[in-house]
Coordinates of C-alpha atoms and ligand atoms in Angstrom, one line a residue:
X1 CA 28.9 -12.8 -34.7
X2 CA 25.7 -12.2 -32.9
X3 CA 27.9 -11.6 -29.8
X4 CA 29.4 -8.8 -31.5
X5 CA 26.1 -7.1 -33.1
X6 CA 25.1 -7.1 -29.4
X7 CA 28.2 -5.0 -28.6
X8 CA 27.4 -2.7 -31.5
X9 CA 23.7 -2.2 -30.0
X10 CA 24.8 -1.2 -26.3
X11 CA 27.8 0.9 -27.8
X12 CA 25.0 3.0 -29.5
X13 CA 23.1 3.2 -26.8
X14 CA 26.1 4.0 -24.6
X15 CA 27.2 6.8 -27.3
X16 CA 23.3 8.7 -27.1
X17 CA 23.9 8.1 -22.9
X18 CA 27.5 9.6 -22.4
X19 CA 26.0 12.5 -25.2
X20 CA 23.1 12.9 -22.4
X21 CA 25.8 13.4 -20.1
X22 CA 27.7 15.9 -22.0
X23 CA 24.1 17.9 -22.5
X24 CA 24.0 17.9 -18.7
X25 CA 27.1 19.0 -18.2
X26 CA 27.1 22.0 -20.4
X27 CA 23.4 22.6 -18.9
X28 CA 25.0 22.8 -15.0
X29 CA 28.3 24.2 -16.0
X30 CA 27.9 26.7 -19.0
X31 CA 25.0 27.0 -20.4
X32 CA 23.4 30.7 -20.4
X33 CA 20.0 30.7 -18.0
X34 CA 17.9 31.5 -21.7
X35 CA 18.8 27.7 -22.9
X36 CA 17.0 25.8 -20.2
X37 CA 13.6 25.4 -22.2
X38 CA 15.3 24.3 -25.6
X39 CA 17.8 22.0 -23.7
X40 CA 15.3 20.7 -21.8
X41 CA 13.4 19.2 -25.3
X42 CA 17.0 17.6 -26.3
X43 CA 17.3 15.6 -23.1
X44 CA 13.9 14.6 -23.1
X45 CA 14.0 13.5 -27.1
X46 CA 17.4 11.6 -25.9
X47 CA 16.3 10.4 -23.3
X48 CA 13.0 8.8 -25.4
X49 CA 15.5 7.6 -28.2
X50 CA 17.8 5.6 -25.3
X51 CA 14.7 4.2 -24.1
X52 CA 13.7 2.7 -27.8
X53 CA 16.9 1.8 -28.4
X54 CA 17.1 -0.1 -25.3
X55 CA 13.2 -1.5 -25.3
X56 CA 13.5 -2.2 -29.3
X57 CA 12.4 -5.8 -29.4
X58 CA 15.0 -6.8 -32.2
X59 CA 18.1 -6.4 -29.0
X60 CA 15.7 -9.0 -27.2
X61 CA 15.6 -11.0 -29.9
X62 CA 19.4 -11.0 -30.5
X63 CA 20.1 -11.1 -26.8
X64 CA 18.2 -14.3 -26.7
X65 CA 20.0 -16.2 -29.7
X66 CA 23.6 -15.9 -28.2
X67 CA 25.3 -18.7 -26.9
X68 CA 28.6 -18.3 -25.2
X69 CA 31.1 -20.5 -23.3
X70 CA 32.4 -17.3 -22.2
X71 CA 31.9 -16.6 -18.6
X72 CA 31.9 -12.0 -19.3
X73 CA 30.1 -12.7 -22.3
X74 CA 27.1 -14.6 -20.6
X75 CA 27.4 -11.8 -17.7
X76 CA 27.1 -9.1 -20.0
X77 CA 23.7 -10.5 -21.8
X78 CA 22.5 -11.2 -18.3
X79 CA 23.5 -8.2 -16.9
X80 CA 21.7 -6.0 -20.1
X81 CA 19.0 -8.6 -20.0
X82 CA 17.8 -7.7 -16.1
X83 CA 18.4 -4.3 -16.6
X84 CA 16.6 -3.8 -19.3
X85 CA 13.7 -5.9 -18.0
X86 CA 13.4 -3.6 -15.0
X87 CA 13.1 -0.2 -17.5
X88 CA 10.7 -1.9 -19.6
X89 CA 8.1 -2.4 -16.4
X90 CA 8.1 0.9 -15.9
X91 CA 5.4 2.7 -18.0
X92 CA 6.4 5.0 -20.7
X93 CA 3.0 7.1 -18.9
X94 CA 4.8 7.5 -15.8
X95 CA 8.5 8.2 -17.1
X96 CA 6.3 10.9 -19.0
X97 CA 4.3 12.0 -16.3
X98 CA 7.2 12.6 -14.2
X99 CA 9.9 14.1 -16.0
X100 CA 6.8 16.8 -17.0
X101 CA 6.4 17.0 -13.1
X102 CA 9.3 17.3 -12.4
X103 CA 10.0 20.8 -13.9
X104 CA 7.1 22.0 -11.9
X105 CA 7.9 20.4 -9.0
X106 CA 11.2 21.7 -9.0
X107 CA 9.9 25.3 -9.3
X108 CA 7.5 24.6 -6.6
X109 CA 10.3 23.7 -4.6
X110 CA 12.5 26.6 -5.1
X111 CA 9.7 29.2 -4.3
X112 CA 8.3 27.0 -1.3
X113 CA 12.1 27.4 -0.1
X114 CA 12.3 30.4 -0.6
X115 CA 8.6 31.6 1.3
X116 CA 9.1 28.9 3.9
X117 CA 5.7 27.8 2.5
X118 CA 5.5 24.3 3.0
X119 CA 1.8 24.1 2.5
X120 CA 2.4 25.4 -0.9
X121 CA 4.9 23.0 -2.2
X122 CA 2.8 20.2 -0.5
X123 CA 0.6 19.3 -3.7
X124 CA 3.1 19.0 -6.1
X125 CA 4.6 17.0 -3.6
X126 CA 1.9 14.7 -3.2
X127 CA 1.9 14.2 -7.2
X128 CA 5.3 13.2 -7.2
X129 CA 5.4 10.5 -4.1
X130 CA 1.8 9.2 -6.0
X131 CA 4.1 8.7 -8.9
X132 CA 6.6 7.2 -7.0
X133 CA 4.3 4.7 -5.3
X134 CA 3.4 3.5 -9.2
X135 CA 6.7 3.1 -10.3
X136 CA 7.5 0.6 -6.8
X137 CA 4.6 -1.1 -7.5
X138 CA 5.2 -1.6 -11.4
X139 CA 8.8 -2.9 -10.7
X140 CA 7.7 -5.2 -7.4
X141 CA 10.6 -7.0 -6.1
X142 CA 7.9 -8.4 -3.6
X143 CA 9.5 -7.0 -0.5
X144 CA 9.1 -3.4 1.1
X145 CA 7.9 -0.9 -1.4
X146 CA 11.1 1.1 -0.8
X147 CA 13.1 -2.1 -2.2
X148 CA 12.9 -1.3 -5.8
X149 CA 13.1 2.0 -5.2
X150 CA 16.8 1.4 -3.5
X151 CA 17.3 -1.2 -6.0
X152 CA 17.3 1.0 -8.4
X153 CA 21.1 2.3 -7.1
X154 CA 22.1 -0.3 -5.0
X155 CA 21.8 -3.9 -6.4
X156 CA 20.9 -6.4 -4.2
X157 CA 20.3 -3.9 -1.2
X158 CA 16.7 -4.0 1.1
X159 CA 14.8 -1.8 3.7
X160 CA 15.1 -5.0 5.8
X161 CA 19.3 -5.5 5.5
X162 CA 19.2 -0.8 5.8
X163 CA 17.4 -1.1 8.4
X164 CA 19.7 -3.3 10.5
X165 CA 22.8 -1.2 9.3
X166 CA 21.2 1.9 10.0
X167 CA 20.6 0.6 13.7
X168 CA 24.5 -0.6 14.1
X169 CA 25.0 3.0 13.2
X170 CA 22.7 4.9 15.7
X171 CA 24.0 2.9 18.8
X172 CA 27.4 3.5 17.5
X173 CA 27.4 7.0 16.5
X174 CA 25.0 8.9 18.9
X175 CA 27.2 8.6 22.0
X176 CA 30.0 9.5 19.4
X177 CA 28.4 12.7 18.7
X178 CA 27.3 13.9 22.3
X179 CA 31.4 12.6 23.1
X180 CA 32.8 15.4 20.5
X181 CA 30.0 18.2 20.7
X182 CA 30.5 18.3 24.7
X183 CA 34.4 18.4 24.3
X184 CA 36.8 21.1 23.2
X185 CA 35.8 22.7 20.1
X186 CA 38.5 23.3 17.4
X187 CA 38.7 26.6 16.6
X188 CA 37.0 27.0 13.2
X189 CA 37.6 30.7 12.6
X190 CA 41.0 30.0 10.5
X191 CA 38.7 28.5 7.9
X192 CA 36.4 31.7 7.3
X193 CA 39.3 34.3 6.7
X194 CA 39.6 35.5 3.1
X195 CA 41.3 33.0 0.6
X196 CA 41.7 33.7 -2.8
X197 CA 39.8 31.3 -4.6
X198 CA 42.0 30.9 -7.5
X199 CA 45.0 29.8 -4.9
X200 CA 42.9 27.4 -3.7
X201 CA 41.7 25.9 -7.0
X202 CA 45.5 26.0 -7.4
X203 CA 46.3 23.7 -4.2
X204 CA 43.2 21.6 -4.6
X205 CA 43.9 20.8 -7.9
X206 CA 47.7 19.7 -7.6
X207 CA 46.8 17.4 -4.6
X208 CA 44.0 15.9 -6.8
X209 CA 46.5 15.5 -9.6
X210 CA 49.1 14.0 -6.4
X211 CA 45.9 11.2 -6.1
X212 CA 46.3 10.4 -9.6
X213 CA 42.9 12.6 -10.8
X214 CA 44.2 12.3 -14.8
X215 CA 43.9 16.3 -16.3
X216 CA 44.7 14.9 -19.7
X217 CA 41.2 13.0 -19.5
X218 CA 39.4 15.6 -17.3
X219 CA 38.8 18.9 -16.3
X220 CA 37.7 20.9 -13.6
X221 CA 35.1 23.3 -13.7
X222 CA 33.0 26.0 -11.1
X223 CA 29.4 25.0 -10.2
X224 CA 26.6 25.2 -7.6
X225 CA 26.3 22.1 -7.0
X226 CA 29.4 19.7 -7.5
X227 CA 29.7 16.5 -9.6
X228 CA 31.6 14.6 -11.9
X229 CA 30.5 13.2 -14.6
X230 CA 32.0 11.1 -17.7
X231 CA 31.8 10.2 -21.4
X232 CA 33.7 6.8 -21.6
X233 CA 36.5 6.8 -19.1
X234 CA 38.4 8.9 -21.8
X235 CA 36.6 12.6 -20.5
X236 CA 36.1 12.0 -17.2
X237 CA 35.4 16.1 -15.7
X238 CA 34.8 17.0 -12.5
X239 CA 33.1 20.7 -10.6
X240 CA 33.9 22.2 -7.0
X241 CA 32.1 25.1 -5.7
X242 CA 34.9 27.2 -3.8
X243 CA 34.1 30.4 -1.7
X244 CA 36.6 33.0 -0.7
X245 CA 35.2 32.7 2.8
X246 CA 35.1 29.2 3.6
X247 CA 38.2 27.4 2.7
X248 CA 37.1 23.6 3.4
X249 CA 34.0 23.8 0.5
X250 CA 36.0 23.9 -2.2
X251 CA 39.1 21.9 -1.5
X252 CA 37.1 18.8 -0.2
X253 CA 34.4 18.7 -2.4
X254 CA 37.3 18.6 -5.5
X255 CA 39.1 15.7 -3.9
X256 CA 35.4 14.0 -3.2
X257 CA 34.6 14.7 -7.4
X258 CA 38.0 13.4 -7.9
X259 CA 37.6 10.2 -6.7
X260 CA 34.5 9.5 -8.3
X261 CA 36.6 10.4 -11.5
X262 CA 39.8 8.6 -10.8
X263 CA 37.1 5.3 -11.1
X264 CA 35.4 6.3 -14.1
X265 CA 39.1 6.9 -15.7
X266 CA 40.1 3.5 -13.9
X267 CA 37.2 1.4 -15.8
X268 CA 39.0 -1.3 -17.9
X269 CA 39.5 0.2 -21.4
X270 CA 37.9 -3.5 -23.1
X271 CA 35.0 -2.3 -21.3
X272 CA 34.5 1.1 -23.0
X273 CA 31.1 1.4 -24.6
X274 CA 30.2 -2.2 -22.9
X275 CA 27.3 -2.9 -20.6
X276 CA 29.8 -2.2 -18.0
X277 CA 30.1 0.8 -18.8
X278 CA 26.1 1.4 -18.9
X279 CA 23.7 1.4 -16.5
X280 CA 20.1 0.6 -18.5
X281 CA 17.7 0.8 -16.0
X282 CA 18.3 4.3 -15.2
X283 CA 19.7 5.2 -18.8
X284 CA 22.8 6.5 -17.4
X285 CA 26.6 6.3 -19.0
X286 CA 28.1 5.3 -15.7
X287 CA 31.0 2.6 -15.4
X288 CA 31.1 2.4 -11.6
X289 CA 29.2 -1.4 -9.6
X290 CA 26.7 0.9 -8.0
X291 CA 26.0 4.5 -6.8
X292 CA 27.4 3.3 -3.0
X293 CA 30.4 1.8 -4.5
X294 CA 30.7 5.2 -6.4
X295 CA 30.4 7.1 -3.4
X296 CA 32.9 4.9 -1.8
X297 CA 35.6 5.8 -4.3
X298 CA 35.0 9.6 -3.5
X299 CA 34.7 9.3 0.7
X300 CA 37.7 7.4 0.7
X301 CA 40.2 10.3 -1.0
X302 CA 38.2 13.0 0.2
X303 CA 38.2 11.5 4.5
X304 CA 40.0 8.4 4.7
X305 CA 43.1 10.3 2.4
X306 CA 42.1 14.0 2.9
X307 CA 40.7 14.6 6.4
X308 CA 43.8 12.3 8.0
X309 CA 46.1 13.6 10.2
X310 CA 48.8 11.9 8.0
X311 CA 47.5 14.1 4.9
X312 CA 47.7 17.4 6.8
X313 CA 51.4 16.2 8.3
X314 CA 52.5 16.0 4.9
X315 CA 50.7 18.6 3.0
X316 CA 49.9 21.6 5.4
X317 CA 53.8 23.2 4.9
X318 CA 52.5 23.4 0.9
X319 CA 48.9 24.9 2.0
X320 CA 50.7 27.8 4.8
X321 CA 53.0 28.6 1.4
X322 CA 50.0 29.2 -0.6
X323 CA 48.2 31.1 2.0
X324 CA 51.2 32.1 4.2
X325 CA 49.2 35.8 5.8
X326 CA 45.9 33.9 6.5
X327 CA 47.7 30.7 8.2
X328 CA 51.1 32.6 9.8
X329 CA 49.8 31.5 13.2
X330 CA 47.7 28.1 12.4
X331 CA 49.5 25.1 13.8
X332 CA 49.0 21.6 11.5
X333 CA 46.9 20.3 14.5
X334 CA 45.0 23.6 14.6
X335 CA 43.9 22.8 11.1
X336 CA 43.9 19.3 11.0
X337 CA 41.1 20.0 14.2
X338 CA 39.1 22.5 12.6
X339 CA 38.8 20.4 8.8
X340 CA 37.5 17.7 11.3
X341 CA 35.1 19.6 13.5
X342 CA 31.8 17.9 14.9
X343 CA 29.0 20.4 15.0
X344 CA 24.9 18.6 15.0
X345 CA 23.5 20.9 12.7
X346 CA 20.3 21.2 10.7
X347 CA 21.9 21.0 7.2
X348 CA 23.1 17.7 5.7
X349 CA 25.0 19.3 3.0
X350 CA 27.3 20.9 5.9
X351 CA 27.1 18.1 8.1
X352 CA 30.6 17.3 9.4
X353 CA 31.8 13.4 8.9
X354 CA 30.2 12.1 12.2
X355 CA 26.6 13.7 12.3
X356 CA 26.0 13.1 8.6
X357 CA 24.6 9.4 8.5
X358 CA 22.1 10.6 10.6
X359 CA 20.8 13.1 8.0
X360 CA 20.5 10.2 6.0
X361 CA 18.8 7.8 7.9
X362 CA 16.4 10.2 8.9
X363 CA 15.6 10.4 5.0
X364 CA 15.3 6.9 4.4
X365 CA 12.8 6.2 7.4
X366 CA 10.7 8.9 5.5
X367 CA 11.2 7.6 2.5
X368 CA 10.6 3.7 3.3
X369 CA 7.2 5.1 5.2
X370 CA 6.2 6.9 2.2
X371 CA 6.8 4.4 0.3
X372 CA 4.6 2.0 2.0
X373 CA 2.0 4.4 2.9
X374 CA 2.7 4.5 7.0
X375 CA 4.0 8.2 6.0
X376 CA 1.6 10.9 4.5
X377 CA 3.3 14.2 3.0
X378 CA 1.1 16.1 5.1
X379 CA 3.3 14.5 8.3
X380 CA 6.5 15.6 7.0
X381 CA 7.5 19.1 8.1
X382 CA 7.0 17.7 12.0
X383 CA 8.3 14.1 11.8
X384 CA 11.3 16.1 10.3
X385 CA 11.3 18.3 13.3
X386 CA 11.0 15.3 16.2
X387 CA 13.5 13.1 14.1
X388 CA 16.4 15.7 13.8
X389 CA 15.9 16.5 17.8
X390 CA 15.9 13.0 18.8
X391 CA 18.7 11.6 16.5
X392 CA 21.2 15.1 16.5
X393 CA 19.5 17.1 19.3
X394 CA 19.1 20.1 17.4
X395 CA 15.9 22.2 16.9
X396 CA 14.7 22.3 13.2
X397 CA 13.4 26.4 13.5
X398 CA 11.8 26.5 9.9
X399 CA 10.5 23.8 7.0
X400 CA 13.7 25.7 4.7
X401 CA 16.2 24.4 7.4
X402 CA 14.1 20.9 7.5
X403 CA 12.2 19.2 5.5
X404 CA 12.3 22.2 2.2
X405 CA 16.5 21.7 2.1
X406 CA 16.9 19.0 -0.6
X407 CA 15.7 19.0 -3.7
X408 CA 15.8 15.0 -4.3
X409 CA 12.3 14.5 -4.1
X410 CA 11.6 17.5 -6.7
X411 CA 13.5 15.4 -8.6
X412 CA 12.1 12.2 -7.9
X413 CA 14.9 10.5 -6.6
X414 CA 13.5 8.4 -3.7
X415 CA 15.8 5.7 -2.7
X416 CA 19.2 7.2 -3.6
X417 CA 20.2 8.9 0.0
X418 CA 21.5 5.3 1.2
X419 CA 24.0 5.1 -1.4
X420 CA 25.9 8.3 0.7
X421 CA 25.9 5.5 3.7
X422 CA 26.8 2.7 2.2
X423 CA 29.7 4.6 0.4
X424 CA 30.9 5.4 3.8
X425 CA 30.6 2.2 5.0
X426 CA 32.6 0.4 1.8
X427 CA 35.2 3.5 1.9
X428 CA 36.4 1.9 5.0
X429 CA 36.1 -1.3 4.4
X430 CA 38.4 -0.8 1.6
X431 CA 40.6 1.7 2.8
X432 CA 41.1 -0.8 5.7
X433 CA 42.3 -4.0 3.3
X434 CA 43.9 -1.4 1.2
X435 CA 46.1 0.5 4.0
X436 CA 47.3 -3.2 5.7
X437 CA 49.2 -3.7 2.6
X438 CA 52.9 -2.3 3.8
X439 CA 53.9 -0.4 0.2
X440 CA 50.5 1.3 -0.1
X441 CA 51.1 2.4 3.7
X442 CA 54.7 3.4 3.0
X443 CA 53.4 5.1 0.1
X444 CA 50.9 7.3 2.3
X445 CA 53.5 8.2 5.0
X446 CA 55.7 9.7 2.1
X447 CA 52.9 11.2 0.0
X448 CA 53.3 8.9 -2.7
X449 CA 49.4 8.1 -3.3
X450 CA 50.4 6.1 -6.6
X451 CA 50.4 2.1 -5.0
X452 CA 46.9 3.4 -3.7
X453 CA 45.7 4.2 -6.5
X454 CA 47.2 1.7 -8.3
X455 CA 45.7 -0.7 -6.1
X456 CA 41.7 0.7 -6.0
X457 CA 42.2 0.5 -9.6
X458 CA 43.1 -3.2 -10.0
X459 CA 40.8 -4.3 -7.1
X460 CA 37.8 -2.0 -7.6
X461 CA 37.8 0.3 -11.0
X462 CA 39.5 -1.2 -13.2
X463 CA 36.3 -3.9 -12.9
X464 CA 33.4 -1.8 -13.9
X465 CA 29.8 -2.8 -13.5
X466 CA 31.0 -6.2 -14.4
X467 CA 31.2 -7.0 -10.6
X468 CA 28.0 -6.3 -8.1
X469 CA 28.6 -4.0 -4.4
X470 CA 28.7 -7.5 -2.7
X471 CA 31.3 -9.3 -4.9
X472 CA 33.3 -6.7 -4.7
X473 CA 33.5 -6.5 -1.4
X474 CA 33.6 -10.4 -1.0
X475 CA 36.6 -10.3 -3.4
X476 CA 38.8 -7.6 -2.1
X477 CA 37.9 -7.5 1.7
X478 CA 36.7 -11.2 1.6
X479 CA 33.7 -10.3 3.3
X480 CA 29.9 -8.8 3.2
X481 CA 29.2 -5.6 3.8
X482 CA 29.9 -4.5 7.4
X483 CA 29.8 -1.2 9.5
X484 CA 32.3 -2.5 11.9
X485 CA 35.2 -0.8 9.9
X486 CA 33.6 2.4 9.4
X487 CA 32.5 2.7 12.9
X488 CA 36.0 2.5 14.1
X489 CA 37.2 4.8 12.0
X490 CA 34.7 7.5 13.3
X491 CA 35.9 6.2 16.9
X492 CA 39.3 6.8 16.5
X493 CA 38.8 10.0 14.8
X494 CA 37.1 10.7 18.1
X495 CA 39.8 10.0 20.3
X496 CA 42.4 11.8 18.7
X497 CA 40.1 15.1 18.5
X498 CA 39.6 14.9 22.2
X499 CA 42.9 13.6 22.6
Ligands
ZN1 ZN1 29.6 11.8 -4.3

């Protein structure tokens, strides 16, 4: 009985969450540019209502008096209880403070972007990392600062354990990426020709549908910035950005969205308005383990599926149809070579597979030294600078193409970059158990992608936030966390491009 008013109070709380989502949807999607200020209000007012609902003393109360011989049961009140506890030590002053900042900070951002004006974005800056500091401190895990900050995406994970990843990856990678850069480069101008954009949708779309993306629970739509984003596993919708001039944008970053949404439509449907389905400490309807394990779900279709030589073997006949003047003299390897070109550039959102952990551990060292106070904002535009030409060997030429690109920290998002890492990391991991089993591999050399998907689902979504990153892991690969997968992957890749 109490057990099932319990289940009531998160499903409410869960309903105003996945209704937040929908509001941020229609706000990046459709919304005319006139509705920002009202909609603005609404998410705020939700927000505060998710908060109470959450906070409200009486779902303590009730939490406490259940007992239950039920092992899901007892993880569920757990599960609520810690997150929950975690939201409530953060002031309601500085969840205030911040989201006010953060529209500021955000306009600050965008002009100091545009003007190259550094200097000028600098204060608001301060503000926010201030801010940040406070909330670290108010949630203390007792380790790093940057703990609970990292914490707050990636159970379980520290700057410590990062740290010694991060360091796997350098010695692995940096050789990798002077190996490609200094050896023939693929011919890349077969991806700027003109393609019409609906065509592409078109293709990119029926592959997603190939992966098992479900349409009758989702939809794709045309924004800046891609995402996906869900209300119960029922309306699961994804965006893609596509440009007539580039043809790789679009198509990738559809099968990336499409992975995080095959998950969300993959969460068990008993879990459906559950804690599993809700993440309380950052008020967000979300039914994946963790924002890595997310992001492992959307590397794996779009490079360990989409960027494979086996993909474009099978699949490149259908694209040369689509776009049969653009491609009439593209080879499959000509493609397959230029979709997997490595190029050090400044810009992590264009960063090809191999240089792009090294955009993000340049972040995170910034952020774990802000975090502790070792890094002052003032430092940033030239630590950026020395960082990018030690790590990459490129020359940052202006604060927009360093340390102005992102907008995370206008946000206040310190602490979510390692999830992109750790996603590649599990994506092979996975991909690895998951391509040893013979049908799932007989499946891939015939373009049958269903005993993959069938098999993430069982193993990974199907599970929720019912099971942490590291179980996970444990239970499928039957092991921790572990670059060793991912780095051979990336090797390989290597060798067959300089092949
Ligand atoms: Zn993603």
């Amino acid at each position: 009985m109490t057990y099932a008013a319990f289940q009531t109070a998160i499903g409410r709380i869960n309903d105003v969450l996945c209704t937040l989502n929908l509001l941020n949807w229609d706000s990046r999607t459709v919304m005319p540019s006139g509705g920002v200020a009202a909609r603005a209000h609404q998410i705020a007012t939700l927000t505060d209502i998710a908060r109470d609902m959450a906070t409200d003393p009486r779902l303590a109360d009730l939490m406490d008096s259940i007992q239950t011989n039920d092992p899901l049961e007892a993880r569920a009140v757990a599960q609520a209880r810690a997150e929950i506890d975690v939201l409530r030590k953060i002031p309601a002053q500085i969840i205030s403070d911040m989201a006010s900042l953060k529209t500021h900070a955000n306009a600050a951002w965008v002009a100091a972007r545009a003007d190259n004006d550094f200097a000028g974005y600098a204060p608001v800056l301060k503000q926010m990392i201030g801010l940040q500091r406070e909330v670290a401190a108010a949630i203390g895990t007792g380790g790093h600062p940057y703990d609970a900050m990292v914490q707050l995406y990636e159970p379980g994970m520290t700057y410590a354990r990062l740290t010694a990843i991060y360091d796997q990856l350098k010695t692995a990678l940096v050789p990798l990426i002077r190996a490609a850069a200094d050896g023939p480069q693929p011919r890349t101008d077969i991806l700027t020709r003109s393609y019409p954009i609906a065509a592409q949708r078109k293709f990119g779309l029926r592959m997603a549908q190939a992966m098992g993306y479900d349409l009758t629970h989702g939809r794709l739509d045309d924004t800046v910035h891609p995402f996906e984003i869900s209300f119960t596993r029922d309306d699961v919708r994804i965006t893609s950005r596509f440009r007539d001039t580039w043809l790789p944008g679009g198509l990738f970053a559809l099968w990336h969205e499409a992975g995080h949404g095959m998950y969300e439509q993959g969460i068990d449907p008993a879990f459906t308005r559950s804690v599993f389905a809700t993440d309380l400490s950052n008020l967000y309807a979300v039914g994946g383990a963790s924002f890595g394990m997310h992001e492992s779900q959307s590397r794996l279709w779009e490079n360990r599926v989409g960027r494979s030589r086996q993909f474009w073997a099978l699949h490149y006949g259908d694209l040369r149809a689509t776009f049969p003047d653009q491609l009439s003299e593209v080879t499959e390897d000509d493609f397959w070579r230029a979709v997997n070109a490595v190029r050090p550039s400044t810009i992590r959102v264009e960063a090809d597979e191999l240089t792009y952990d090294m955009h993000i551990i340049l972040r995170s060292e910034i952020e774990a030294g802000l975090m502790i106070g070792e890094i002052e904002v003032d430092d940033l535009p030239g630590l950026w600078a020395d960082k990018m030409n030690s790590y990459l060997g490129v020359t940052v030429p202006d604060d927009r193409q360093g340390v102005l690109q992102d907008v995370h920290w206008s946000h206040g998002y310190i602490g979510s970059f390692p999830t992109y890492t750790l996603g590649n990391i599990m994506s092979s991991q996975l991909f690895a158990k998951a391509s040893g089993d013979p049908t799932i591999k007989a499946g891939l050399d015939r373009a049958d992608y269903a005993p993959l998907h069938g098999w993430l689902r069982d193993n990974v979504w199907r599970h929720g936030r019912s099971s942490s990153p590291a179980e996970t892991l444990e239970r499928v690969t039957g092991g921790p966390l572990d670059p060793a997968a991912y780095i051979t992957d990336l090797s390989t890749k290597v060798g067959a491009l300089l092949a």
